[in-house]
């Protein structure tokens, strides 16, 4: 065996054991991460914190909790979704920020001095949510394929900004109900019941779309497309009854309680789904985005609690 | 021709070595490739000198103090009898084709410029390579070895297969590199995952 | 015989893994599953040569029907999670790298282009395109006036497409724009990556339909398979098991049903008895030659190894090679032309992300009446996503570029997008596999493959190049260049209506030898203008059912 002179021999191009660390976070992605983490923190706070008690009124308490949780879910979910979209359009910051704003406004609703600022924030969130629907619709239509299944699956989620608008509306609704009494209050309850009931049906449509995208590969994926719409329909029916006929709606109440329970249960299922992605939680930077959305199921709790509030008012303020 | 400039200065696929983009088996493969440069065992000294000169012209790396090694891996593949699955009927078996082709390049150098291939200027080496790639050679040493097939179907393929397997080459083109278990999330044009190369620098485009 | 190619898990390339009553658990990093073993001296019901689209499915379905089955594969038995690296050169170990001699006017590249060698076969490295034939292609001669008719009705095939699509959990679009209605794909289509959207923009600009591609990698969890992580390395072996290859679908089912898989077992010769029937096969495993007795033999080695084995099994009763009294074995070999157009884009496409082929346009498979159509057959246009070495190989072999210019053009990798065809070539008797004079490391004559395009093939790919050129420009591509290549293999032992011009009947049973069957892509009488794997799988599933039915009637 001969030894040859080689210009290449012995060249060590690079040590193959670089220090630990990954490629730097950059551009909008960095801010997105910050928002994401802040959002998750706020969301946790919202769930844990007892809202400032205006009055020991179970309806208002449920309404406020629901509006807060819904806003928190929207905030975290849109922060993650828009992070996945690299915040390529600055307008994408608006959604999560509006959700955070309305969540705080609802949380701190008892502070009299800031009531009008809070109302403005909640109104703005409603408007931004409605505009978001337009943005998302445009995003879907401008892609090749237009209004196609694949764009509905993977382009901007068509109904998601509606949840932001709803969080604003529920916050405003809580303010209104705090000031209403008697028959007026019951009428508010009926309207609230209608809004929440319809929202549950729309939300179900969105869940059905996304779980269809996931091919309903786990039978549990059928649960959130059966119980919430049943609860929504029952709530709408309850609201349609004559106001004089105050009575208990046991089925609607049970379904709403179950729907509220789907928030934490669904979150657990989604956490399991994330663990089934390649690399699981150790690969969280990918799995959290490509797996099932962790913050999404909480929105069912956020809708069910105002639904219970509405039902209570429809029933004539009867305590359980 | 001006020197090569990467659109992705500062990007290095190896920076992700300890991240979820790399798993143990990929680390094992790349560590082996970077640390164990094979000793030449197949080619003789004359062939080796033509081969290294040829590799330097197919993939010139003037900007690198330690160029990505190519010739040692060609030698190793031939020594180990690692096949490609194809031998074109008009060609000798791979090892014989390489030996004859390298000798023919040397013969072509003698015929055209009166020197050894390895000793020629870069321009003259390029002229010979271009002629072989185009099938436009005259030295009798090519007899039985179609130059175009030899260059395009064997030499260039093997050289790019070795060069672009190297992390330095993958970094210079902004390739994502290893992807297991972590793959990609953002699939749209102009959208990048944080663990990819950032946007490239493109002189032909507005920033 | 090539030695171990890889750096990782070299033992799998050097020593059989499926031994001592257990086989590798493909969903684990180092585990095993129990495996039934059958003695060599006792004839098994079926000895199957090959474990890919043909042999893998036959092994599973026949074992499930209660037959004793031993399936042989020349390659290793991989565990993808532990054995596959994210490295193109390492993963060359998936291909058939033994030398084959390629001639003719347009010699084809083998190896990584079309030939796998491992348990699971070519599906371990295929790019997962899961398309169905156009129904008329099964009667190409009588309905469309070219090629030959299949001895199978399209409606039967349609049923088996559905079966194998379910078995492989194909992720496909809710509505597929071409052909008769098909049931819903088991999983939803994947998001279309930037490279696929280039095809979509081009198609919409030219007014032809396009679709997300149905592919054999899951878009949601399935059993032990995680959803696809869009790592883009499908062609070099999926290291996550999202890809629904034969290795992780039918092979585990075959093992569970009692089939034995023998890896690193190269079958050299099928033995014939005095009565002219086959009685067993000679194979090399663990450093020695061995012999397995069998009541029936199924050859499923794909379009080169199947004819090679039959030709090398000549005996006094079959002097021209087994099943070759008509001289048809090895003939009518087909490929798909893989011509492509590439262009630079302003935006960074980064086609290394996601499965490589996520969008398809089958317009020219169906547009019979178009006045520009000057060819028989059809072609599908697909988006592309080659890894760096694959792309560099295409660039240098087609343009001959080298030097700084090569590095500069490779640096445009992230801004490239391309369209390519899967173009039908017509069956021609002179495109064929024969035995070469030279022998391989086992002493078996090497395969000699001869291929030449006919005029129709050339008209077809020229038409496609013109069309793709317009499409890519319409999508915003600049500095276009063309490339040529081939992919897939079909034919070589075609099935047909009679013993004069085909090797087997519609059951894959050879006309000459009643207990010798073929069950793989070499049966295909025509190639169609779509990737062949689903058609091979559907046909294999159909043949397996036929064998079970024949067995019940005592006609085996």
Short mmCIF file of N, CA and C in Angstrom, two decimals, chain B residues 1-4 7-8 23 25-26 28-30 32-33 57-64 73 77 81-89 93-94 126 129-130 133 149 152 156-158 160-165 172-181 183-184 186-193 196-200 202 204-205, chain C residues 2 5 7-8 29 80-87 89-90 92 96-103 107-112 191-194 197 229-231 233 239-240 344 346-350 352-354 387-389 392-393 396-408 410-415 438 446 448 478:
data_model
loop_
_atom_site.label_atom_id
_atom_site.label_comp_id
_atom_site.label_asym_id
_atom_site.label_seq_id
_atom_site.Cartn_x
_atom_site.Cartn_y
_atom_site.Cartn_z
N UNK B 1 -14.33 34.14 -14.23
CA UNK B 1 -15.50 33.94 -13.38
C UNK B 1 -15.18 34.32 -11.93
N UNK B 2 -16.09 35.00 -11.33
CA UNK B 2 -15.83 35.46 -9.97
C UNK B 2 -15.89 34.27 -9.01
N UNK B 3 -15.37 34.47 -7.83
CA UNK B 3 -15.41 33.39 -6.85
C UNK B 3 -16.83 33.16 -6.38
N UNK B 4 -17.02 31.98 -5.84
CA UNK B 4 -18.34 31.61 -5.37
C UNK B 4 -18.65 32.34 -4.06
N UNK B 7 -25.26 32.39 -0.58
CA UNK B 7 -26.34 33.29 -0.16
C UNK B 7 -26.61 33.21 1.34
N UNK B 8 -26.01 32.23 1.99
CA UNK B 8 -26.33 32.00 3.40
C UNK B 8 -25.09 32.06 4.30
N UNK B 23 -30.61 13.02 14.94
CA UNK B 23 -30.69 11.86 15.82
C UNK B 23 -29.33 11.16 15.83
N UNK B 25 -28.27 8.29 14.77
CA UNK B 25 -27.71 7.62 13.59
C UNK B 25 -27.16 8.62 12.58
N UNK B 26 -27.81 9.77 12.44
CA UNK B 26 -27.27 10.76 11.52
C UNK B 26 -25.97 11.34 12.07
N UNK B 28 -23.90 9.75 13.85
CA UNK B 28 -22.87 8.72 13.63
C UNK B 28 -22.33 8.78 12.20
N UNK B 29 -23.24 8.93 11.23
CA UNK B 29 -22.83 8.96 9.82
C UNK B 29 -21.95 10.18 9.56
N UNK B 30 -22.38 11.33 10.03
CA UNK B 30 -21.67 12.56 9.69
C UNK B 30 -20.36 12.66 10.48
N UNK B 32 -18.50 10.17 11.31
CA UNK B 32 -17.61 9.28 10.57
C UNK B 32 -17.07 9.97 9.33
N UNK B 33 -17.95 10.66 8.61
CA UNK B 33 -17.56 11.31 7.37
C UNK B 33 -16.55 12.44 7.63
N UNK B 57 -11.14 21.10 -9.81
CA UNK B 57 -11.74 21.93 -10.87
C UNK B 57 -13.25 21.72 -10.96
N UNK B 58 -13.72 20.54 -10.62
CA UNK B 58 -15.17 20.32 -10.66
C UNK B 58 -15.82 21.11 -9.52
N UNK B 59 -15.20 21.05 -8.34
CA UNK B 59 -15.70 21.81 -7.20
C UNK B 59 -14.54 22.67 -6.67
N UNK B 60 -14.29 23.82 -7.26
CA UNK B 60 -13.20 24.68 -6.75
C UNK B 60 -13.60 25.26 -5.39
N UNK B 61 -12.68 25.22 -4.45
CA UNK B 61 -13.00 25.73 -3.11
C UNK B 61 -11.90 26.68 -2.64
N UNK B 62 -11.61 27.73 -3.44
CA UNK B 62 -10.49 28.60 -3.09
C UNK B 62 -10.69 29.31 -1.75
N UNK B 63 -11.95 29.48 -1.35
CA UNK B 63 -12.21 30.25 -0.13
C UNK B 63 -11.98 29.43 1.14
N UNK B 64 -11.75 28.13 0.99
CA UNK B 64 -11.65 27.28 2.18
C UNK B 64 -10.20 26.92 2.44
N UNK B 73 -12.97 9.84 -0.93
CA UNK B 73 -14.20 9.07 -0.86
C UNK B 73 -14.49 8.35 -2.19
N UNK B 77 -14.89 4.34 -2.27
CA UNK B 77 -16.06 3.67 -2.85
C UNK B 77 -15.62 2.61 -3.85
N UNK B 81 -15.80 -1.50 -3.58
CA UNK B 81 -16.71 -2.09 -4.55
C UNK B 81 -18.15 -1.66 -4.36
N UNK B 82 -18.35 -0.45 -3.80
CA UNK B 82 -19.69 0.07 -3.62
C UNK B 82 -20.27 0.39 -4.99
N UNK B 83 -21.32 -0.27 -5.37
CA UNK B 83 -21.85 -0.10 -6.72
C UNK B 83 -22.80 1.07 -6.83
N UNK B 84 -23.26 1.31 -8.05
CA UNK B 84 -24.30 2.32 -8.27
C UNK B 84 -25.56 1.66 -8.82
N UNK B 85 -25.48 0.37 -9.13
CA UNK B 85 -26.63 -0.33 -9.68
C UNK B 85 -26.69 -0.30 -11.19
N UNK B 86 -25.87 0.53 -11.81
CA UNK B 86 -25.91 0.67 -13.26
C UNK B 86 -24.52 0.63 -13.85
N UNK B 87 -24.34 -0.17 -14.85
CA UNK B 87 -23.14 -0.02 -15.70
C UNK B 87 -23.63 0.07 -17.13
N UNK B 88 -23.39 1.20 -17.75
CA UNK B 88 -23.85 1.35 -19.13
C UNK B 88 -23.05 0.40 -20.02
N UNK B 89 -23.77 -0.20 -20.96
CA UNK B 89 -23.18 -1.27 -21.77
C UNK B 89 -21.94 -0.81 -22.52
N UNK B 93 -16.45 -1.63 -16.51
CA UNK B 93 -16.86 -1.56 -15.11
C UNK B 93 -16.30 -0.29 -14.44
N UNK B 94 -16.96 0.15 -13.38
CA UNK B 94 -16.65 1.46 -12.78
C UNK B 94 -15.15 1.69 -12.52
N UNK B 126 -9.71 23.28 -17.13
CA UNK B 126 -11.15 23.48 -17.40
C UNK B 126 -11.45 23.20 -18.87
N UNK B 129 -11.65 19.49 -19.33
CA UNK B 129 -12.86 18.93 -18.72
C UNK B 129 -14.08 19.26 -19.57
N UNK B 130 -14.14 20.52 -20.02
CA UNK B 130 -15.29 20.94 -20.83
C UNK B 130 -15.35 20.12 -22.11
N UNK B 133 -16.64 16.65 -21.22
CA UNK B 133 -18.07 16.71 -20.92
C UNK B 133 -18.89 16.80 -22.21
N UNK B 149 -20.33 10.16 -21.57
CA UNK B 149 -20.95 9.26 -20.60
C UNK B 149 -20.08 9.14 -19.35
N UNK B 152 -20.41 12.68 -17.49
CA UNK B 152 -21.73 13.01 -16.95
C UNK B 152 -22.36 11.87 -16.17
N UNK B 156 -18.99 13.31 -12.71
CA UNK B 156 -19.71 14.42 -12.09
C UNK B 156 -20.69 13.91 -11.03
N UNK B 157 -21.35 12.80 -11.32
CA UNK B 157 -22.32 12.25 -10.37
C UNK B 157 -21.64 11.90 -9.05
N UNK B 158 -20.51 11.23 -9.15
CA UNK B 158 -19.83 10.78 -7.93
C UNK B 158 -19.30 11.98 -7.14
N UNK B 160 -20.42 15.19 -7.14
CA UNK B 160 -21.46 15.96 -6.44
C UNK B 160 -22.08 15.13 -5.32
N UNK B 161 -22.14 13.79 -5.49
CA UNK B 161 -22.72 12.96 -4.43
C UNK B 161 -21.88 13.04 -3.17
N UNK B 162 -20.58 13.17 -3.34
CA UNK B 162 -19.71 13.25 -2.16
C UNK B 162 -19.70 14.67 -1.60
N UNK B 163 -19.60 15.65 -2.49
CA UNK B 163 -19.51 17.03 -2.01
C UNK B 163 -20.79 17.46 -1.28
N UNK B 164 -21.95 17.20 -1.89
CA UNK B 164 -23.18 17.69 -1.27
C UNK B 164 -23.69 16.80 -0.14
N UNK B 165 -22.91 15.76 0.17
CA UNK B 165 -23.19 15.01 1.40
C UNK B 165 -22.50 15.67 2.59
N UNK B 172 -23.84 25.85 2.50
CA UNK B 172 -23.64 26.93 1.52
C UNK B 172 -24.83 27.08 0.58
N UNK B 173 -25.65 26.03 0.45
CA UNK B 173 -26.84 26.18 -0.39
C UNK B 173 -28.10 26.40 0.43
N UNK B 174 -27.96 26.48 1.75
CA UNK B 174 -29.11 26.77 2.60
C UNK B 174 -30.04 25.59 2.76
N UNK B 175 -29.54 24.40 2.55
CA UNK B 175 -30.35 23.19 2.76
C UNK B 175 -30.58 23.01 4.26
N UNK B 176 -31.72 22.40 4.61
CA UNK B 176 -32.06 22.25 6.03
C UNK B 176 -31.21 21.23 6.77
N UNK B 177 -30.58 20.31 6.02
CA UNK B 177 -29.76 19.30 6.67
C UNK B 177 -30.60 18.22 7.32
N UNK B 178 -30.04 17.65 8.35
CA UNK B 178 -30.69 16.51 9.01
C UNK B 178 -32.08 16.88 9.53
N UNK B 179 -33.01 15.94 9.44
CA UNK B 179 -34.39 16.21 9.86
C UNK B 179 -35.02 15.00 10.52
N UNK B 180 -34.47 14.56 11.60
CA UNK B 180 -35.19 13.51 12.31
C UNK B 180 -34.77 13.53 13.77
N UNK B 181 -35.67 13.59 14.72
CA UNK B 181 -37.11 13.52 14.53
C UNK B 181 -37.76 14.81 14.03
N UNK B 183 -38.92 17.64 11.76
CA UNK B 183 -39.01 17.98 10.35
C UNK B 183 -39.28 19.46 10.19
N UNK B 184 -40.31 19.79 9.43
CA UNK B 184 -40.63 21.19 9.17
C UNK B 184 -42.11 21.46 9.41
N UNK B 186 -43.36 24.98 8.45
CA UNK B 186 -43.78 26.04 7.52
C UNK B 186 -43.39 25.66 6.09
N UNK B 187 -44.40 25.39 5.29
CA UNK B 187 -44.15 24.84 3.96
C UNK B 187 -44.37 25.85 2.84
N UNK B 188 -44.83 27.05 3.16
CA UNK B 188 -45.12 28.04 2.12
C UNK B 188 -43.83 28.70 1.64
N UNK B 189 -43.90 29.26 0.44
CA UNK B 189 -42.75 29.97 -0.12
C UNK B 189 -42.39 31.16 0.79
N UNK B 190 -41.09 31.34 0.99
CA UNK B 190 -40.64 32.48 1.78
C UNK B 190 -40.92 32.37 3.26
N UNK B 191 -41.39 31.24 3.73
CA UNK B 191 -41.64 31.05 5.17
C UNK B 191 -40.68 30.00 5.69
N UNK B 192 -40.03 30.33 6.79
CA UNK B 192 -38.99 29.43 7.27
C UNK B 192 -39.22 29.08 8.73
N UNK B 193 -38.90 27.86 9.09
CA UNK B 193 -38.88 27.50 10.50
C UNK B 193 -37.65 28.13 11.14
N UNK B 196 -34.36 26.63 10.34
CA UNK B 196 -33.84 26.63 8.97
C UNK B 196 -32.91 27.82 8.79
N UNK B 197 -32.26 27.86 7.62
CA UNK B 197 -31.51 29.06 7.25
C UNK B 197 -32.49 30.22 7.10
N UNK B 198 -32.06 31.40 7.51
CA UNK B 198 -32.88 32.59 7.27
C UNK B 198 -32.91 32.89 5.79
N UNK B 199 -33.60 33.96 5.38
CA UNK B 199 -33.65 34.28 3.95
C UNK B 199 -32.26 34.49 3.38
N UNK B 200 -32.04 34.04 2.16
CA UNK B 200 -30.74 34.18 1.53
C UNK B 200 -30.48 35.61 1.05
N UNK B 202 -29.58 37.67 -2.08
CA UNK B 202 -29.65 37.45 -3.52
C UNK B 202 -29.35 38.74 -4.25
N UNK B 204 -29.46 39.41 -7.29
CA UNK B 204 -30.35 39.69 -8.41
C UNK B 204 -31.74 40.14 -7.93
N UNK B 205 -31.91 40.23 -6.65
CA UNK B 205 -33.24 40.60 -6.13
C UNK B 205 -33.15 41.79 -5.21
N UNK C 2 -22.39 -6.43 -3.65
CA UNK C 2 -21.89 -5.28 -2.93
C UNK C 2 -21.82 -5.61 -1.45
N UNK C 5 -23.11 -1.18 2.72
CA UNK C 5 -23.00 0.16 2.16
C UNK C 5 -23.04 1.21 3.25
N UNK C 7 -23.13 3.05 7.18
CA UNK C 7 -22.32 3.15 8.39
C UNK C 7 -23.14 2.68 9.60
N UNK C 8 -24.44 2.99 9.55
CA UNK C 8 -25.33 2.65 10.66
C UNK C 8 -25.88 1.24 10.47
N UNK C 29 -36.98 0.31 18.04
CA UNK C 29 -35.59 0.61 17.70
C UNK C 29 -34.73 -0.66 17.74
N UNK C 80 -36.74 1.10 10.60
CA UNK C 80 -36.51 2.48 10.15
C UNK C 80 -36.14 3.44 11.28
N UNK C 81 -36.74 3.27 12.47
CA UNK C 81 -36.49 4.25 13.53
C UNK C 81 -35.02 4.27 13.94
N UNK C 82 -34.36 3.13 13.87
CA UNK C 82 -32.98 3.06 14.36
C UNK C 82 -31.95 2.99 13.24
N UNK C 83 -32.38 2.55 12.06
CA UNK C 83 -31.39 2.24 11.02
C UNK C 83 -31.26 3.31 9.95
N UNK C 84 -32.25 4.22 9.86
CA UNK C 84 -32.23 5.18 8.76
C UNK C 84 -31.71 6.53 9.24
N UNK C 85 -30.72 7.04 8.53
CA UNK C 85 -30.17 8.36 8.84
C UNK C 85 -30.74 9.39 7.88
N UNK C 86 -30.64 10.66 8.26
CA UNK C 86 -31.08 11.75 7.38
C UNK C 86 -29.92 12.11 6.46
N UNK C 87 -29.52 11.17 5.63
CA UNK C 87 -28.31 11.38 4.85
C UNK C 87 -28.42 10.60 3.56
N UNK C 89 -26.32 9.86 1.17
CA UNK C 89 -25.29 8.88 0.79
C UNK C 89 -25.38 7.63 1.66
N UNK C 90 -25.65 7.83 2.93
CA UNK C 90 -25.82 6.66 3.81
C UNK C 90 -26.97 5.79 3.31
N UNK C 92 -28.07 5.17 0.50
CA UNK C 92 -27.89 4.37 -0.70
C UNK C 92 -28.07 2.89 -0.40
N UNK C 96 -30.78 -1.29 -4.95
CA UNK C 96 -30.13 -2.44 -5.56
C UNK C 96 -28.89 -1.90 -6.27
N UNK C 97 -27.75 -2.03 -5.63
CA UNK C 97 -26.52 -1.42 -6.15
C UNK C 97 -25.64 -2.41 -6.91
N UNK C 98 -26.02 -3.68 -6.90
CA UNK C 98 -25.26 -4.65 -7.70
C UNK C 98 -25.29 -4.22 -9.16
N UNK C 99 -24.22 -4.53 -9.83
CA UNK C 99 -24.09 -4.08 -11.20
C UNK C 99 -25.09 -4.77 -12.11
N UNK C 100 -25.78 -3.98 -12.90
CA UNK C 100 -26.58 -4.49 -14.00
C UNK C 100 -26.12 -3.73 -15.23
N UNK C 101 -26.18 -4.39 -16.34
CA UNK C 101 -25.65 -3.77 -17.55
C UNK C 101 -26.80 -3.16 -18.32
N UNK C 102 -26.67 -1.88 -18.65
CA UNK C 102 -27.77 -1.14 -19.23
C UNK C 102 -27.41 -0.68 -20.64
N UNK C 103 -28.16 -1.18 -21.61
CA UNK C 103 -27.86 -0.83 -22.99
C UNK C 103 -29.07 -0.36 -23.75
N UNK C 107 -30.23 3.94 -22.77
CA UNK C 107 -30.05 3.08 -21.59
C UNK C 107 -30.55 3.77 -20.33
N UNK C 108 -31.22 2.99 -19.49
CA UNK C 108 -31.81 3.58 -18.29
C UNK C 108 -30.87 3.45 -17.11
N UNK C 109 -30.97 4.40 -16.20
CA UNK C 109 -30.24 4.31 -14.94
C UNK C 109 -31.06 3.46 -13.99
N UNK C 110 -30.38 2.56 -13.30
CA UNK C 110 -31.09 1.67 -12.38
C UNK C 110 -30.80 2.13 -10.95
N UNK C 111 -30.63 1.21 -10.04
CA UNK C 111 -30.29 1.60 -8.66
C UNK C 111 -31.33 2.53 -8.06
N UNK C 112 -30.88 3.71 -7.66
CA UNK C 112 -31.74 4.61 -6.89
C UNK C 112 -32.97 5.05 -7.68
N UNK C 191 -51.09 19.26 3.42
CA UNK C 191 -50.98 20.61 2.87
C UNK C 191 -50.05 20.60 1.67
N UNK C 192 -50.34 21.40 0.68
CA UNK C 192 -49.50 21.46 -0.52
C UNK C 192 -48.36 22.43 -0.25
N UNK C 193 -47.13 21.96 -0.41
CA UNK C 193 -45.99 22.83 -0.11
C UNK C 193 -45.76 23.83 -1.25
N UNK C 194 -44.78 24.69 -1.07
CA UNK C 194 -44.56 25.77 -2.04
C UNK C 194 -44.28 25.21 -3.43
N UNK C 197 -47.49 24.29 -4.96
CA UNK C 197 -48.30 25.46 -5.34
C UNK C 197 -47.79 26.10 -6.64
N UNK C 229 -43.95 14.24 9.41
CA UNK C 229 -43.32 15.43 9.99
C UNK C 229 -42.76 16.35 8.90
N UNK C 230 -43.05 16.07 7.65
CA UNK C 230 -42.65 16.92 6.52
C UNK C 230 -41.14 17.11 6.47
N UNK C 231 -40.40 16.03 6.80
CA UNK C 231 -38.95 16.15 6.78
C UNK C 231 -38.39 16.04 5.38
N UNK C 233 -37.54 13.61 3.40
CA UNK C 233 -36.51 12.64 3.02
C UNK C 233 -37.13 11.30 2.63
N UNK C 239 -37.68 7.74 8.33
CA UNK C 239 -37.17 7.34 9.64
C UNK C 239 -38.19 7.54 10.74
N UNK C 240 -39.44 7.89 10.37
CA UNK C 240 -40.47 8.08 11.40
C UNK C 240 -41.57 7.04 11.33
N UNK C 344 -36.03 29.07 -11.97
CA UNK C 344 -35.75 29.84 -10.76
C UNK C 344 -36.97 30.70 -10.42
N UNK C 346 -38.50 33.94 -7.75
CA UNK C 346 -38.06 35.06 -6.92
C UNK C 346 -38.07 34.69 -5.45
N UNK C 347 -39.11 33.98 -5.06
CA UNK C 347 -39.22 33.60 -3.66
C UNK C 347 -38.43 32.32 -3.40
N UNK C 348 -38.11 32.11 -2.15
CA UNK C 348 -37.45 30.86 -1.80
C UNK C 348 -38.51 29.77 -1.62
N UNK C 349 -38.45 28.80 -2.52
CA UNK C 349 -39.43 27.71 -2.51
C UNK C 349 -39.05 26.66 -1.46
N UNK C 350 -37.76 26.34 -1.43
CA UNK C 350 -37.22 25.32 -0.50
C UNK C 350 -37.95 24.00 -0.65
N UNK C 352 -37.10 21.18 -0.38
CA UNK C 352 -36.70 20.05 0.46
C UNK C 352 -37.71 19.77 1.56
N UNK C 353 -38.73 20.62 1.69
CA UNK C 353 -39.68 20.45 2.79
C UNK C 353 -40.94 19.70 2.34
N UNK C 354 -41.31 18.72 3.12
CA UNK C 354 -42.54 17.96 2.83
C UNK C 354 -42.27 16.84 1.85
N UNK C 387 -33.72 16.08 -2.97
CA UNK C 387 -32.71 16.45 -1.98
C UNK C 387 -31.45 16.91 -2.73
N UNK C 388 -30.50 17.54 -2.02
CA UNK C 388 -29.37 18.17 -2.73
C UNK C 388 -28.60 17.25 -3.67
N UNK C 389 -28.26 16.05 -3.23
CA UNK C 389 -27.46 15.20 -4.10
C UNK C 389 -28.27 14.78 -5.32
N UNK C 392 -28.41 17.78 -7.56
CA UNK C 392 -27.11 18.03 -8.19
C UNK C 392 -26.85 16.99 -9.28
N UNK C 393 -27.25 15.76 -9.03
CA UNK C 393 -27.05 14.71 -10.04
C UNK C 393 -27.83 15.04 -11.30
N UNK C 396 -25.99 18.08 -13.10
CA UNK C 396 -24.73 17.82 -13.82
C UNK C 396 -24.92 16.82 -14.95
N UNK C 397 -25.77 15.83 -14.75
CA UNK C 397 -25.87 14.84 -15.82
C UNK C 397 -26.61 15.41 -17.03
N UNK C 398 -27.47 16.39 -16.81
CA UNK C 398 -28.20 16.97 -17.92
C UNK C 398 -27.54 18.18 -18.54
N UNK C 399 -26.80 18.95 -17.74
CA UNK C 399 -26.18 20.16 -18.30
C UNK C 399 -24.68 20.03 -18.43
N UNK C 400 -24.07 19.12 -17.69
CA UNK C 400 -22.62 19.00 -17.74
C UNK C 400 -21.90 20.15 -17.05
N UNK C 401 -22.62 20.95 -16.29
CA UNK C 401 -22.00 22.12 -15.66
C UNK C 401 -21.00 21.67 -14.58
N UNK C 402 -19.91 22.41 -14.46
CA UNK C 402 -18.93 22.09 -13.41
C UNK C 402 -18.23 23.38 -12.99
N UNK C 403 -17.41 23.28 -11.94
CA UNK C 403 -16.64 24.42 -11.49
C UNK C 403 -17.46 25.39 -10.65
N UNK C 404 -16.98 26.64 -10.60
CA UNK C 404 -17.68 27.65 -9.80
C UNK C 404 -19.12 27.82 -10.25
N UNK C 405 -19.33 27.66 -11.56
CA UNK C 405 -20.68 27.77 -12.09
C UNK C 405 -21.60 26.70 -11.49
N UNK C 406 -21.05 25.52 -11.29
CA UNK C 406 -21.84 24.45 -10.66
C UNK C 406 -22.23 24.85 -9.24
N UNK C 407 -21.26 25.35 -8.49
CA UNK C 407 -21.58 25.75 -7.11
C UNK C 407 -22.60 26.89 -7.11
N UNK C 408 -22.47 27.80 -8.06
CA UNK C 408 -23.40 28.92 -8.12
C UNK C 408 -24.81 28.44 -8.43
N UNK C 410 -25.98 25.47 -7.90
CA UNK C 410 -26.48 24.71 -6.76
C UNK C 410 -26.93 25.64 -5.63
N UNK C 411 -26.31 26.82 -5.55
CA UNK C 411 -26.71 27.76 -4.51
C UNK C 411 -28.10 28.33 -4.77
N UNK C 412 -28.62 28.12 -5.98
CA UNK C 412 -30.00 28.52 -6.27
C UNK C 412 -31.00 27.44 -5.86
N UNK C 413 -30.48 26.38 -5.24
CA UNK C 413 -31.32 25.23 -4.85
C UNK C 413 -32.62 25.67 -4.18
N UNK C 414 -32.50 26.61 -3.25
CA UNK C 414 -33.70 27.01 -2.49
C UNK C 414 -34.69 27.83 -3.31
N UNK C 415 -34.27 28.29 -4.47
CA UNK C 415 -35.20 29.08 -5.28
C UNK C 415 -35.70 28.31 -6.50
N UNK C 438 -21.30 -12.03 -18.03
CA UNK C 438 -20.64 -11.89 -16.73
C UNK C 438 -21.53 -12.39 -15.60
N UNK C 446 -25.30 -11.74 -14.58
CA UNK C 446 -25.86 -10.41 -14.37
C UNK C 446 -26.99 -10.15 -15.36
N UNK C 448 -28.83 -8.03 -18.13
CA UNK C 448 -28.57 -7.03 -19.16
C UNK C 448 -29.91 -6.42 -19.54
N UNK C 478 -38.16 31.42 -14.11
CA UNK C 478 -37.23 32.04 -15.07
C UNK C 478 -36.03 31.13 -15.28
#
